[in-house]
mmCIF file of N, CA, C and O in Angstrom:
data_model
loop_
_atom_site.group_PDB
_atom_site.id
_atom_site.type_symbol
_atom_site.label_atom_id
_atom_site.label_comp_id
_atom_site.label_asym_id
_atom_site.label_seq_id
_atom_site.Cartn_x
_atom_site.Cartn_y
_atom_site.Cartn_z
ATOM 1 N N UNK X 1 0.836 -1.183 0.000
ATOM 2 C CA UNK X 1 0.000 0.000 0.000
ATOM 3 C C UNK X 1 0.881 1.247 0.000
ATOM 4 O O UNK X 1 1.961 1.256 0.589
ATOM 5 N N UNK X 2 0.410 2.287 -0.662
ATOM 6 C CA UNK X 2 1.048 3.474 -0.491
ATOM 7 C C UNK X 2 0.622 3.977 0.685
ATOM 8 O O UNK X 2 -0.426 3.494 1.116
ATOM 9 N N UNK X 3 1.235 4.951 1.420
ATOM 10 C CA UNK X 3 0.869 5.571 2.313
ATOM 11 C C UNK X 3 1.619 7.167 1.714
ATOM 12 O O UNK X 3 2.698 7.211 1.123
ATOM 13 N N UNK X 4 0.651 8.528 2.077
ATOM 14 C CA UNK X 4 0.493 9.234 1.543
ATOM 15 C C UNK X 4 0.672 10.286 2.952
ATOM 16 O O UNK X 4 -0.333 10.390 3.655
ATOM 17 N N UNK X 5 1.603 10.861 3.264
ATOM 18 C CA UNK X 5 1.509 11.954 4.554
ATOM 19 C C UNK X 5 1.837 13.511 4.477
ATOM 20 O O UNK X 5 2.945 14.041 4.564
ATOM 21 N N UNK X 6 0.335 14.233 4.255
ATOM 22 C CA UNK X 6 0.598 15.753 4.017
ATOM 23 C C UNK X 6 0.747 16.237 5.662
ATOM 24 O O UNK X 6 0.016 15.893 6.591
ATOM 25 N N UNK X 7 2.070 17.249 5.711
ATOM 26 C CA UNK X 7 2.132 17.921 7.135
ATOM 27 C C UNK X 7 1.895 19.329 6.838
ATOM 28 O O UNK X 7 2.497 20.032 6.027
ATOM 29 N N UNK X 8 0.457 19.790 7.989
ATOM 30 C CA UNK X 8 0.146 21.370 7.413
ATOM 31 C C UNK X 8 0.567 21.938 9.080
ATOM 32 O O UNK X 8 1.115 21.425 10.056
ATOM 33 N N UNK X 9 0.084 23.016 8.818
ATOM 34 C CA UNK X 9 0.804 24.233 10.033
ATOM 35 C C UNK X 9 -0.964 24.384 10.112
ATOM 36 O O UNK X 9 -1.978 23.940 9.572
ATOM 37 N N UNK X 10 -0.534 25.322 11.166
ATOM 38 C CA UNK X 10 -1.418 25.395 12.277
ATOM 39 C C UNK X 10 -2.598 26.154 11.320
ATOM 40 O O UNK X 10 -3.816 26.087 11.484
ATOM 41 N N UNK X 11 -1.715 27.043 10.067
ATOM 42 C CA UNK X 11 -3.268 27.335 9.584
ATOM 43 C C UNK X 11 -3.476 26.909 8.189
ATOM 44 O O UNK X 11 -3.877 27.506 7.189
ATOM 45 N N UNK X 12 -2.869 25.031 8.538
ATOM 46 C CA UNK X 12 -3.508 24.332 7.105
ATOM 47 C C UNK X 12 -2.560 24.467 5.878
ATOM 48 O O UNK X 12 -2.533 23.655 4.953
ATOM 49 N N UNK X 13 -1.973 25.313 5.946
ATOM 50 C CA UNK X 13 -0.862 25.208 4.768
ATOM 51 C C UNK X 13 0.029 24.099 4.788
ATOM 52 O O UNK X 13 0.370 23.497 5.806
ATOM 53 N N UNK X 14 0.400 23.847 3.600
ATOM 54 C CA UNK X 14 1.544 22.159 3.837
ATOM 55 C C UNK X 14 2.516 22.825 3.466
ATOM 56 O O UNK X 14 2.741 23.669 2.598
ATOM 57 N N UNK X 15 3.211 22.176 4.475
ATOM 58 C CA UNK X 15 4.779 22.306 4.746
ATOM 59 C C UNK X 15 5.829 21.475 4.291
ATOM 60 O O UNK X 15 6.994 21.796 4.055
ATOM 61 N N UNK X 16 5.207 20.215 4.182
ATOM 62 C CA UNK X 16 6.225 19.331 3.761
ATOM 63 C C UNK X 16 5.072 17.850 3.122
ATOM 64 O O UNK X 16 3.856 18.045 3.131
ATOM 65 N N UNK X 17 5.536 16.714 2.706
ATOM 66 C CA UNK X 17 4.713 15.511 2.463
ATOM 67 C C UNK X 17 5.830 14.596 2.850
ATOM 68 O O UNK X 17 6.931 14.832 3.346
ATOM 69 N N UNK X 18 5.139 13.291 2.424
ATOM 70 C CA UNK X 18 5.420 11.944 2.118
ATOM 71 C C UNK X 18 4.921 10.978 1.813
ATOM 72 O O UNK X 18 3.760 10.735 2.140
ATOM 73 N N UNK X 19 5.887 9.895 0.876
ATOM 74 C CA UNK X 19 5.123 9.454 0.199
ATOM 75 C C UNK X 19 6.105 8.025 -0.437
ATOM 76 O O UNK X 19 6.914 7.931 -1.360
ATOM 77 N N UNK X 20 5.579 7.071 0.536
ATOM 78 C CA UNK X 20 6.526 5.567 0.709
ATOM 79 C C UNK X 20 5.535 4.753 0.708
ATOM 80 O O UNK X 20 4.428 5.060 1.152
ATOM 81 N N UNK X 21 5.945 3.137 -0.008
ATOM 82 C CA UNK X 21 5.320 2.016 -0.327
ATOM 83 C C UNK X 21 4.924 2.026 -1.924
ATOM 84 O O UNK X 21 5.142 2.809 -2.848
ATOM 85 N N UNK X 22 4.130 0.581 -1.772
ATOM 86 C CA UNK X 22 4.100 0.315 -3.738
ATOM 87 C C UNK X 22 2.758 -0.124 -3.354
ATOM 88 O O UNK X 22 2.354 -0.886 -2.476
ATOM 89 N N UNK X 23 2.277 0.456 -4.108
ATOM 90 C CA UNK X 23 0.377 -0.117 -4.125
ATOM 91 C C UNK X 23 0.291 -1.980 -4.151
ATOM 92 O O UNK X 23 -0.378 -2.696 -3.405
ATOM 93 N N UNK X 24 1.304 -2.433 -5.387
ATOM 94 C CA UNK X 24 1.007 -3.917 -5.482
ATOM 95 C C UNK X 24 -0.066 -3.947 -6.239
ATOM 96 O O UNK X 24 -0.430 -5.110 -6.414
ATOM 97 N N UNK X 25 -0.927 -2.939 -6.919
ATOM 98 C CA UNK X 25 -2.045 -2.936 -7.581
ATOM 99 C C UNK X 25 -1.461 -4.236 -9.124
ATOM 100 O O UNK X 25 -1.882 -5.390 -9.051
ATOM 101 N N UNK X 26 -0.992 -4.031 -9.742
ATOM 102 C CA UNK X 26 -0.239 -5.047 -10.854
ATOM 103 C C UNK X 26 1.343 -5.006 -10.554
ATOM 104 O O UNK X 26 1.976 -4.300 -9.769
ATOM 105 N N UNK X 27 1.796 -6.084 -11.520
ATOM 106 C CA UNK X 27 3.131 -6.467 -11.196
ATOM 107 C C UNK X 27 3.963 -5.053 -11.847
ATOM 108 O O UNK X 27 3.529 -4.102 -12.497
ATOM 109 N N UNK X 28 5.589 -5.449 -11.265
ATOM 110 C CA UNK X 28 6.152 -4.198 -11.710
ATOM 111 C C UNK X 28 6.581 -3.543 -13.240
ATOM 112 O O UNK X 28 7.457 -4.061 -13.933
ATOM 113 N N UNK X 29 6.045 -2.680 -13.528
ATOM 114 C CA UNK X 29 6.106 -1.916 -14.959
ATOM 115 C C UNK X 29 4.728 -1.617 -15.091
ATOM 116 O O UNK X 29 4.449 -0.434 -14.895
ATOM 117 N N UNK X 30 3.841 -2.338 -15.356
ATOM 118 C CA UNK X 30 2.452 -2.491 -15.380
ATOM 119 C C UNK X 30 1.394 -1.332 -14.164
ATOM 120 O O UNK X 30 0.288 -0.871 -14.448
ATOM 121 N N UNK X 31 2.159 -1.101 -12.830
ATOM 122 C CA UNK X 31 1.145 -1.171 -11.907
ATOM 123 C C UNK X 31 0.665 0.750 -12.319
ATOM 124 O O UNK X 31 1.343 1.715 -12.673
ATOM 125 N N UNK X 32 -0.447 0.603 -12.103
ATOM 126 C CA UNK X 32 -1.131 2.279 -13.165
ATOM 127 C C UNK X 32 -1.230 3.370 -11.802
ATOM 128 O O UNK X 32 -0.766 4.507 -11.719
ATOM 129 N N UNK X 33 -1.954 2.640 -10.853
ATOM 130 C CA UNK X 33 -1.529 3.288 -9.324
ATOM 131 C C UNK X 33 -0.477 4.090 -8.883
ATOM 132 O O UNK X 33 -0.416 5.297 -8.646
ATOM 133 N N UNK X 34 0.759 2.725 -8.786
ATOM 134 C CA UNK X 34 2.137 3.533 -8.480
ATOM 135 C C UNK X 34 2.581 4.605 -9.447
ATOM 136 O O UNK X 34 3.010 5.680 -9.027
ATOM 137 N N UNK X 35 2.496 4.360 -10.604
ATOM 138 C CA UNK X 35 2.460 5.105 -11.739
ATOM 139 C C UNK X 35 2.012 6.681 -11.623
ATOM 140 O O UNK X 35 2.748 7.665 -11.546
ATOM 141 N N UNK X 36 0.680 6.622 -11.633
ATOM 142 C CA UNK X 36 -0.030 7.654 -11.553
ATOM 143 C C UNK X 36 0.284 8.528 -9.860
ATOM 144 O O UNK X 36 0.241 9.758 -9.826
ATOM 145 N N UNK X 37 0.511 7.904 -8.882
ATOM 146 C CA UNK X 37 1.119 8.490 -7.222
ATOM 147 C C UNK X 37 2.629 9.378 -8.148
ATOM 148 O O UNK X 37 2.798 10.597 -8.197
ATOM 149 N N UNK X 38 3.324 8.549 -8.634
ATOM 150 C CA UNK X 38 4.794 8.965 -9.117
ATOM 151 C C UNK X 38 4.555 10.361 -10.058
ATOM 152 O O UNK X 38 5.134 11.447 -10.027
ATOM 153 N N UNK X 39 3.201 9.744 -11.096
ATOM 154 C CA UNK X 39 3.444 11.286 -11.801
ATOM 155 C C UNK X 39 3.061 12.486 -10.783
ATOM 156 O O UNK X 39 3.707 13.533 -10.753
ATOM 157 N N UNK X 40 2.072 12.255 -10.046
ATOM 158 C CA UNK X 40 1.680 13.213 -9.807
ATOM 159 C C UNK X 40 2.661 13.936 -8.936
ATOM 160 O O UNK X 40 2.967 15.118 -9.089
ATOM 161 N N UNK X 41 3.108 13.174 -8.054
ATOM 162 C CA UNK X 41 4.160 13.823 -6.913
ATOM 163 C C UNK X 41 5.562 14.438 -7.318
ATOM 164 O O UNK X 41 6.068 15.413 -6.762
ATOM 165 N N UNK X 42 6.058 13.798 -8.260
ATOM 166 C CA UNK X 42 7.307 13.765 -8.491
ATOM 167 C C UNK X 42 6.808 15.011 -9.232
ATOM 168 O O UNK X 42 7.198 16.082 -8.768
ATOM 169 N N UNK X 43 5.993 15.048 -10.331
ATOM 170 C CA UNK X 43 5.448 16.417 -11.158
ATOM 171 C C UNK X 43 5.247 17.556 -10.545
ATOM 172 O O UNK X 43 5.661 18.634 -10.970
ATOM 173 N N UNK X 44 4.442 17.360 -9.250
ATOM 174 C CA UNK X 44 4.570 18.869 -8.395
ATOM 175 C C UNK X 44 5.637 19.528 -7.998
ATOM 176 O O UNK X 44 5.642 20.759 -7.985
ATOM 177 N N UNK X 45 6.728 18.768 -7.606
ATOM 178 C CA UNK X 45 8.107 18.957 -7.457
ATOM 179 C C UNK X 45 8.200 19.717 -8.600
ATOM 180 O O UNK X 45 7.778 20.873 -8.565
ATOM 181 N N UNK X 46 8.647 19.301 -9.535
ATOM 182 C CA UNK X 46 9.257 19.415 -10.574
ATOM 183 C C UNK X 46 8.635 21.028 -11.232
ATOM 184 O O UNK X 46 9.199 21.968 -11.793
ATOM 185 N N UNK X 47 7.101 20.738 -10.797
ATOM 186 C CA UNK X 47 6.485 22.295 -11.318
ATOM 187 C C UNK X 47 6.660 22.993 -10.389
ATOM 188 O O UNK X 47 7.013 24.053 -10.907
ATOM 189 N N UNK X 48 6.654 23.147 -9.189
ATOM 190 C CA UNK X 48 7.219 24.231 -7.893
ATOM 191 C C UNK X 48 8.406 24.441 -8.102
ATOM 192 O O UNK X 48 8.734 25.547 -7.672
ATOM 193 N N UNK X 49 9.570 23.645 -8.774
ATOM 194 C CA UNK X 49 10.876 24.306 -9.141
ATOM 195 C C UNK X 49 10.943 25.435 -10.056
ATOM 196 O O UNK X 49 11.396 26.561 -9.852
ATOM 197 N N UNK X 50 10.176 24.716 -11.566
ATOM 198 C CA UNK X 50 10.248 25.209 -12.390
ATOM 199 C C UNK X 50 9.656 26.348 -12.761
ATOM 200 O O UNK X 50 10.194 27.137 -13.537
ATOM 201 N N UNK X 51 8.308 26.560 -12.153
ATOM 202 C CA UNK X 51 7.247 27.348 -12.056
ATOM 203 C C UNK X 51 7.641 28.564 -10.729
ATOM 204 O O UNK X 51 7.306 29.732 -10.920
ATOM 205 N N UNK X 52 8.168 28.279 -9.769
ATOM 206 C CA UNK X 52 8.146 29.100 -8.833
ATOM 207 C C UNK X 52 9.630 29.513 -8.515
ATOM 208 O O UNK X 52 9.900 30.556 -7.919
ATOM 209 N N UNK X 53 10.453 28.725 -8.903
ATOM 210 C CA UNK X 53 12.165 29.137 -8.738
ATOM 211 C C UNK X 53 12.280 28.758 -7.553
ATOM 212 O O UNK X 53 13.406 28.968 -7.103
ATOM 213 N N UNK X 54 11.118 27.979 -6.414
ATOM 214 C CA UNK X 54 11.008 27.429 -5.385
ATOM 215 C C UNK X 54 12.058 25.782 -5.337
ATOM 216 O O UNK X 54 11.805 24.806 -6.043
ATOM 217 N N UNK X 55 12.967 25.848 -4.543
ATOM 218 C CA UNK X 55 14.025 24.571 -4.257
ATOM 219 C C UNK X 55 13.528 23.384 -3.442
ATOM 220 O O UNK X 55 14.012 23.046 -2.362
ATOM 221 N N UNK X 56 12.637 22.858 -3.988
ATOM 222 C CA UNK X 56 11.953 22.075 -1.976
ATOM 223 C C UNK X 56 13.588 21.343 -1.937
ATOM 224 O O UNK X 56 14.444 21.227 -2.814
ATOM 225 N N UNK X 57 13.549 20.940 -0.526
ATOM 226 C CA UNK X 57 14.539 19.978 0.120
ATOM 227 C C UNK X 57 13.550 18.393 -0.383
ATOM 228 O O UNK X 57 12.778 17.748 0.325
ATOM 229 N N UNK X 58 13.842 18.211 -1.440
ATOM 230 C CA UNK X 58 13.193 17.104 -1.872
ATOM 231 C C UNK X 58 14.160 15.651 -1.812
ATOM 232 O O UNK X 58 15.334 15.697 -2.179
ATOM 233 N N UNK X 59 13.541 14.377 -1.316
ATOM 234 C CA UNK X 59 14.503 13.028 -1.306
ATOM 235 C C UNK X 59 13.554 11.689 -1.915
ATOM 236 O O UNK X 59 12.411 11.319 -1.647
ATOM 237 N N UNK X 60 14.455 11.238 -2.722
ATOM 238 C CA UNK X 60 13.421 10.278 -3.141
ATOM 239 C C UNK X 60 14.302 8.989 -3.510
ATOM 240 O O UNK X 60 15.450 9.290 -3.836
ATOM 241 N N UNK X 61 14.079 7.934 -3.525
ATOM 242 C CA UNK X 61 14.584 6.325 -3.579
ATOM 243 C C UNK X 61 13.445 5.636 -3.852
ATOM 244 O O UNK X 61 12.305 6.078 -3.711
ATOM 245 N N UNK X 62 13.871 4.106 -4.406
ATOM 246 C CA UNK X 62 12.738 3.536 -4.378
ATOM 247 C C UNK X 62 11.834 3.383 -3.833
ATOM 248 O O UNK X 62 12.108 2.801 -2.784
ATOM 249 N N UNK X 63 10.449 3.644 -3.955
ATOM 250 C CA UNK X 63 9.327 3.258 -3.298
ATOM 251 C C UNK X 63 9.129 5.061 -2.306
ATOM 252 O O UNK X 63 8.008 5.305 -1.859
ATOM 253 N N UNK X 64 9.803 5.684 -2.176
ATOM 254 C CA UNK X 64 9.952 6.735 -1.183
ATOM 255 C C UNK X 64 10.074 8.256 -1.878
ATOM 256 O O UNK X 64 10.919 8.334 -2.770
ATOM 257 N N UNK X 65 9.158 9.737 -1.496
ATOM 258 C CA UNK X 65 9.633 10.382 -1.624
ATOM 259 C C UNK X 65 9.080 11.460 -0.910
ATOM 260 O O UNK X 65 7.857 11.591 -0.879
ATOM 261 N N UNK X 66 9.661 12.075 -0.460
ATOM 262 C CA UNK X 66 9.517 13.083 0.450
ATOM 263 C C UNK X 66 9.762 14.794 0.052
ATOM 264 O O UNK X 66 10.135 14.939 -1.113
ATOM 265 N N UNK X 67 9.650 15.736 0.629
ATOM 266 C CA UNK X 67 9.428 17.038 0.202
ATOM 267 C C UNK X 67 9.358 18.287 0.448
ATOM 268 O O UNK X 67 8.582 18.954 -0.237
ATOM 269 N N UNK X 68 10.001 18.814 1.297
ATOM 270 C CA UNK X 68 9.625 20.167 2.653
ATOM 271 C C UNK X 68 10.053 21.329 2.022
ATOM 272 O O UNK X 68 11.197 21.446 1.583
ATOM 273 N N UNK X 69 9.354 22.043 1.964
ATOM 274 C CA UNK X 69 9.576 23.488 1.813
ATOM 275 C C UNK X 69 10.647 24.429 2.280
ATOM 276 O O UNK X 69 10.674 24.179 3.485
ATOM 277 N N UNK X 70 11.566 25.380 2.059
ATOM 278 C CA UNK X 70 12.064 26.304 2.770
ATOM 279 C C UNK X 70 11.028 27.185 3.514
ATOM 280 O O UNK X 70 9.801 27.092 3.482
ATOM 281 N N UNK X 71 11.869 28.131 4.244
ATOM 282 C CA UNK X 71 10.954 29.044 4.534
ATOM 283 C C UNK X 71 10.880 30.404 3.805
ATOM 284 O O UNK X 71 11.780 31.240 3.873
ATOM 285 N N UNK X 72 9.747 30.559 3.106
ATOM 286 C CA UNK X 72 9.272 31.197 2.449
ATOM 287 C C UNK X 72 8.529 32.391 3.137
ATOM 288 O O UNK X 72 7.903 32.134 4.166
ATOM 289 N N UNK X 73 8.544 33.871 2.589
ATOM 290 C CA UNK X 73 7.867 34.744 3.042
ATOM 291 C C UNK X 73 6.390 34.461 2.244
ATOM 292 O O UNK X 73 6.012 33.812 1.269
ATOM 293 N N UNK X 74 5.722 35.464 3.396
ATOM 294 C CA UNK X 74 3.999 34.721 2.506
ATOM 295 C C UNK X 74 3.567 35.822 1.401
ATOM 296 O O UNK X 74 3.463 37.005 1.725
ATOM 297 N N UNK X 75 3.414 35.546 0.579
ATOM 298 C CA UNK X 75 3.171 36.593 -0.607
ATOM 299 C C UNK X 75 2.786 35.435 -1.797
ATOM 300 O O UNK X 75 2.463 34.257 -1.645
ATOM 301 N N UNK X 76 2.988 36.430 -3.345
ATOM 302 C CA UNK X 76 2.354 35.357 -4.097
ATOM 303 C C UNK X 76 3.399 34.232 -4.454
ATOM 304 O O UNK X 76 2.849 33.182 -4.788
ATOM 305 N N UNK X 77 4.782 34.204 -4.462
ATOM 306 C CA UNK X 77 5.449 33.038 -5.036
ATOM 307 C C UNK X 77 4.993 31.835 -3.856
ATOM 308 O O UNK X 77 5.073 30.626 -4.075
ATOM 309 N N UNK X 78 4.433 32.531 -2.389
ATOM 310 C CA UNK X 78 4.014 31.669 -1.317
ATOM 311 C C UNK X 78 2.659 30.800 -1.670
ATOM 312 O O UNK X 78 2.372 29.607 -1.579
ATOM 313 N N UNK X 79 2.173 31.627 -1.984
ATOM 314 C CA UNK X 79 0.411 31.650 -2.950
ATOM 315 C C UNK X 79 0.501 30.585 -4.028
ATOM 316 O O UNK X 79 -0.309 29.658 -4.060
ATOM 317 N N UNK X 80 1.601 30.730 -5.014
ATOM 318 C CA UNK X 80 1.620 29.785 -5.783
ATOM 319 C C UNK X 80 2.173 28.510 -5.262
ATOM 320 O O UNK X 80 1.678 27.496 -5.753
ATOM 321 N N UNK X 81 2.955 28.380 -4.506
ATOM 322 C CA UNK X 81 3.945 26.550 -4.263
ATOM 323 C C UNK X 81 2.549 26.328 -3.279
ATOM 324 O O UNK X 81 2.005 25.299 -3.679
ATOM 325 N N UNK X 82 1.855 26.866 -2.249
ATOM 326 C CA UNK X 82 0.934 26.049 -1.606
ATOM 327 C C UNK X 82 -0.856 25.770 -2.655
ATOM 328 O O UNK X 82 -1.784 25.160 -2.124
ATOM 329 N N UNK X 83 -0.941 26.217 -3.769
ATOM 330 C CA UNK X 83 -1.828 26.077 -4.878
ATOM 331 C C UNK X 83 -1.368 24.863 -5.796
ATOM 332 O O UNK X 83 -2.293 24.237 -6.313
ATOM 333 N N UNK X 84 -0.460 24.564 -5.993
ATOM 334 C CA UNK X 84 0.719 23.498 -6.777
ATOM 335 C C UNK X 84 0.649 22.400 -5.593
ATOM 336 O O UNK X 84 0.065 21.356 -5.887
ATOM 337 N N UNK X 85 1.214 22.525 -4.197
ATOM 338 C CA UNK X 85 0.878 21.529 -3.407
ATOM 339 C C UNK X 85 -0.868 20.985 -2.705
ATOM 340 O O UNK X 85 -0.999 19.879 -2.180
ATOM 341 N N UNK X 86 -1.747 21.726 -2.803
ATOM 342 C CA UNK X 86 -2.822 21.358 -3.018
ATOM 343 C C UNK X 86 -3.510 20.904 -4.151
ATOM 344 O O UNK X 86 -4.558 20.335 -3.846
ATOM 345 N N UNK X 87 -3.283 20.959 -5.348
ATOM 346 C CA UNK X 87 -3.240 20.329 -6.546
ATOM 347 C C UNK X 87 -2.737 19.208 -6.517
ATOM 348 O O UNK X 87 -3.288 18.456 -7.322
ATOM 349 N N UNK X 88 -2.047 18.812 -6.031
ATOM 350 C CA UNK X 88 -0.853 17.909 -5.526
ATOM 351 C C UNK X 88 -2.079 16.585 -4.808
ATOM 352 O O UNK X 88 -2.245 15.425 -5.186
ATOM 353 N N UNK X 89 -2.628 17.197 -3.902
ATOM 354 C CA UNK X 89 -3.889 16.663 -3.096
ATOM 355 C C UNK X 89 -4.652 16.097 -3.314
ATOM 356 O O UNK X 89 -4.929 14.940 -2.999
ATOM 357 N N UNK X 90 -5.523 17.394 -4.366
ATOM 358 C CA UNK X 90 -6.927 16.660 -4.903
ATOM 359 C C UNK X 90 -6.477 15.607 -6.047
ATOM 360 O O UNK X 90 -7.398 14.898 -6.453
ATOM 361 N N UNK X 91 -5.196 15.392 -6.634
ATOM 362 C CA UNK X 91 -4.661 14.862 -7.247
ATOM 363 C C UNK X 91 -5.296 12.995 -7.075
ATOM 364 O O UNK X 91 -6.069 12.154 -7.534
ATOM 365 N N UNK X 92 -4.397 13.233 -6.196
ATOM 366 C CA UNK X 92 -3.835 11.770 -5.084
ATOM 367 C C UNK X 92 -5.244 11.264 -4.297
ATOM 368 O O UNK X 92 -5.491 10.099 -3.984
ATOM 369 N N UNK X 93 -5.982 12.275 -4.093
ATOM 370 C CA UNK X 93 -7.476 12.369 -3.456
ATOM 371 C C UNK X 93 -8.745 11.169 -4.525
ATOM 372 O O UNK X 93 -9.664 10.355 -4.431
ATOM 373 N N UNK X 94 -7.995 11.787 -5.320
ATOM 374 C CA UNK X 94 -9.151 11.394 -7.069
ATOM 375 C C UNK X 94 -8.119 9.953 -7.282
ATOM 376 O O UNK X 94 -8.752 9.028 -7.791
ATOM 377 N N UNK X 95 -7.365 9.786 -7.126
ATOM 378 C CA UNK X 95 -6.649 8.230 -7.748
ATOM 379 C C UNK X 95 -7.346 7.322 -6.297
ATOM 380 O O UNK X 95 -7.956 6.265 -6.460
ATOM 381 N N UNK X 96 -7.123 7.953 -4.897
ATOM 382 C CA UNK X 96 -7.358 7.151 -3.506
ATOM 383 C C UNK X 96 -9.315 6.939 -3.794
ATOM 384 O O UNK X 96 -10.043 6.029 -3.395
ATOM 385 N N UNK X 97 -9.600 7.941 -4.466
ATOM 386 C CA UNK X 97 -11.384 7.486 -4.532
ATOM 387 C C UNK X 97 -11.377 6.001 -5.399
ATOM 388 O O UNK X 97 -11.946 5.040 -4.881
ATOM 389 N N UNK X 98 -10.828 5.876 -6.504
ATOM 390 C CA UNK X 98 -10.904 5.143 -7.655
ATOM 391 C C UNK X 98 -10.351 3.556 -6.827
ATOM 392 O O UNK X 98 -10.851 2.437 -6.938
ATOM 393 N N UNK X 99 -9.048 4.040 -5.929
ATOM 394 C CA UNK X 99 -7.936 2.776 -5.956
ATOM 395 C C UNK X 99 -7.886 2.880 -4.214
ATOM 396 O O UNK X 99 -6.787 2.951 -3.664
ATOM 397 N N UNK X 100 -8.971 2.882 -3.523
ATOM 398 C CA UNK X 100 -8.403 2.996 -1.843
ATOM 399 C C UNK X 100 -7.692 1.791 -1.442
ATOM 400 O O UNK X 100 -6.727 1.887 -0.684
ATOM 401 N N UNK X 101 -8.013 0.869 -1.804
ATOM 402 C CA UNK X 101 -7.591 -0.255 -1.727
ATOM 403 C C UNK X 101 -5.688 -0.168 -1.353
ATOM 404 O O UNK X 101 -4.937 -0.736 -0.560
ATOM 405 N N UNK X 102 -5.558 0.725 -2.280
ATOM 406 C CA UNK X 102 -3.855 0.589 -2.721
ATOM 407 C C UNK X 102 -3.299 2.010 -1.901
ATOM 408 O O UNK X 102 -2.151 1.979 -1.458
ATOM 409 N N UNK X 103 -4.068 3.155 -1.723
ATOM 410 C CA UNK X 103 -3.184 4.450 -1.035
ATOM 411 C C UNK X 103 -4.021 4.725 -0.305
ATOM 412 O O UNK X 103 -5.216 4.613 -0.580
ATOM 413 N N UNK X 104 -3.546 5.167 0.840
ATOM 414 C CA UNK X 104 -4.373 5.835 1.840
ATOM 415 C C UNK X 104 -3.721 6.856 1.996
ATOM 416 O O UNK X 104 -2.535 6.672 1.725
ATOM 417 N N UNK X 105 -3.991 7.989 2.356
ATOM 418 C CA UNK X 105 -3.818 9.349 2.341
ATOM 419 C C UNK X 105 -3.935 9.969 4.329
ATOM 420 O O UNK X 105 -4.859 9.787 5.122
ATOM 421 N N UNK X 106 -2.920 10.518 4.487
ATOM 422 C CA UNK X 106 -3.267 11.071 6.287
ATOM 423 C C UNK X 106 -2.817 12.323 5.943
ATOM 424 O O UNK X 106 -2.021 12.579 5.040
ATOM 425 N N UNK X 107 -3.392 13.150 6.746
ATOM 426 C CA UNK X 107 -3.125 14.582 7.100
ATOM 427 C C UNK X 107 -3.223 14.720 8.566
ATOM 428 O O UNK X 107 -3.903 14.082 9.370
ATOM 429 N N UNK X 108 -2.157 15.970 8.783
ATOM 430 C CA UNK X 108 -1.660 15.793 10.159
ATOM 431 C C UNK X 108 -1.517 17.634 9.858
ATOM 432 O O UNK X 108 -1.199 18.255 8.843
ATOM 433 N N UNK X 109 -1.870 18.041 11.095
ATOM 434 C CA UNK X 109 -1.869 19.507 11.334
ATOM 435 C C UNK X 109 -0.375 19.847 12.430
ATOM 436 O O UNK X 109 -0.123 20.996 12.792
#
């Protein structure tokens, strides 16, 4: 199972994620789950770099990847990486409706 862990601050903004395990939904190459967890996560990264000039402290290995923010002043480049990481959400939200079976999703304040 994937397990899926957004960490928000006290007023709900995410600060950091994670995001370790293999669904097991099909064998490896095949599985559309892990697949689809990978695009989406690894893609938000990739668009908060590219899109925001934002660096997360990002780590990732097999099966594992993780993601924390600097500290950022709050304004709009702030506006945009926490809009990109909630996208990020309903993302993973919409694959966990389809596939609960395989990711479960926690949020932690």
């Amino acid at each position: 199972m994937i397990i899926v862990q957004i960490f928000r601050d006290e007023d709900g903004n995410i600060e950091r994620f994670s995001i370790e395990g293999h669904a097991n939904f099909a064998k490896r190459g095949e599985d559309i789950v892990c697949a689809g967890v990978s695009a989406v996560t690894v893609g938000t990264v990739n668009s908060i770099e590219t899109l925001t000039g934002v660096e997360m402290d990002a780590k990732m290995k097999n099966g594992f990847l993780s993601g924390s923010l600097p500290l950022l002043e709050r304004g709009e480049t702030w506006s945009q990486v926490q809009l990109l990481l909630e996208s990020m959400v309903v993302m993973l939200s919409n694959i966990a409706e389809s596939y609960g079976k395989y990711i479960k999703i926690q949020q932690f304040k």
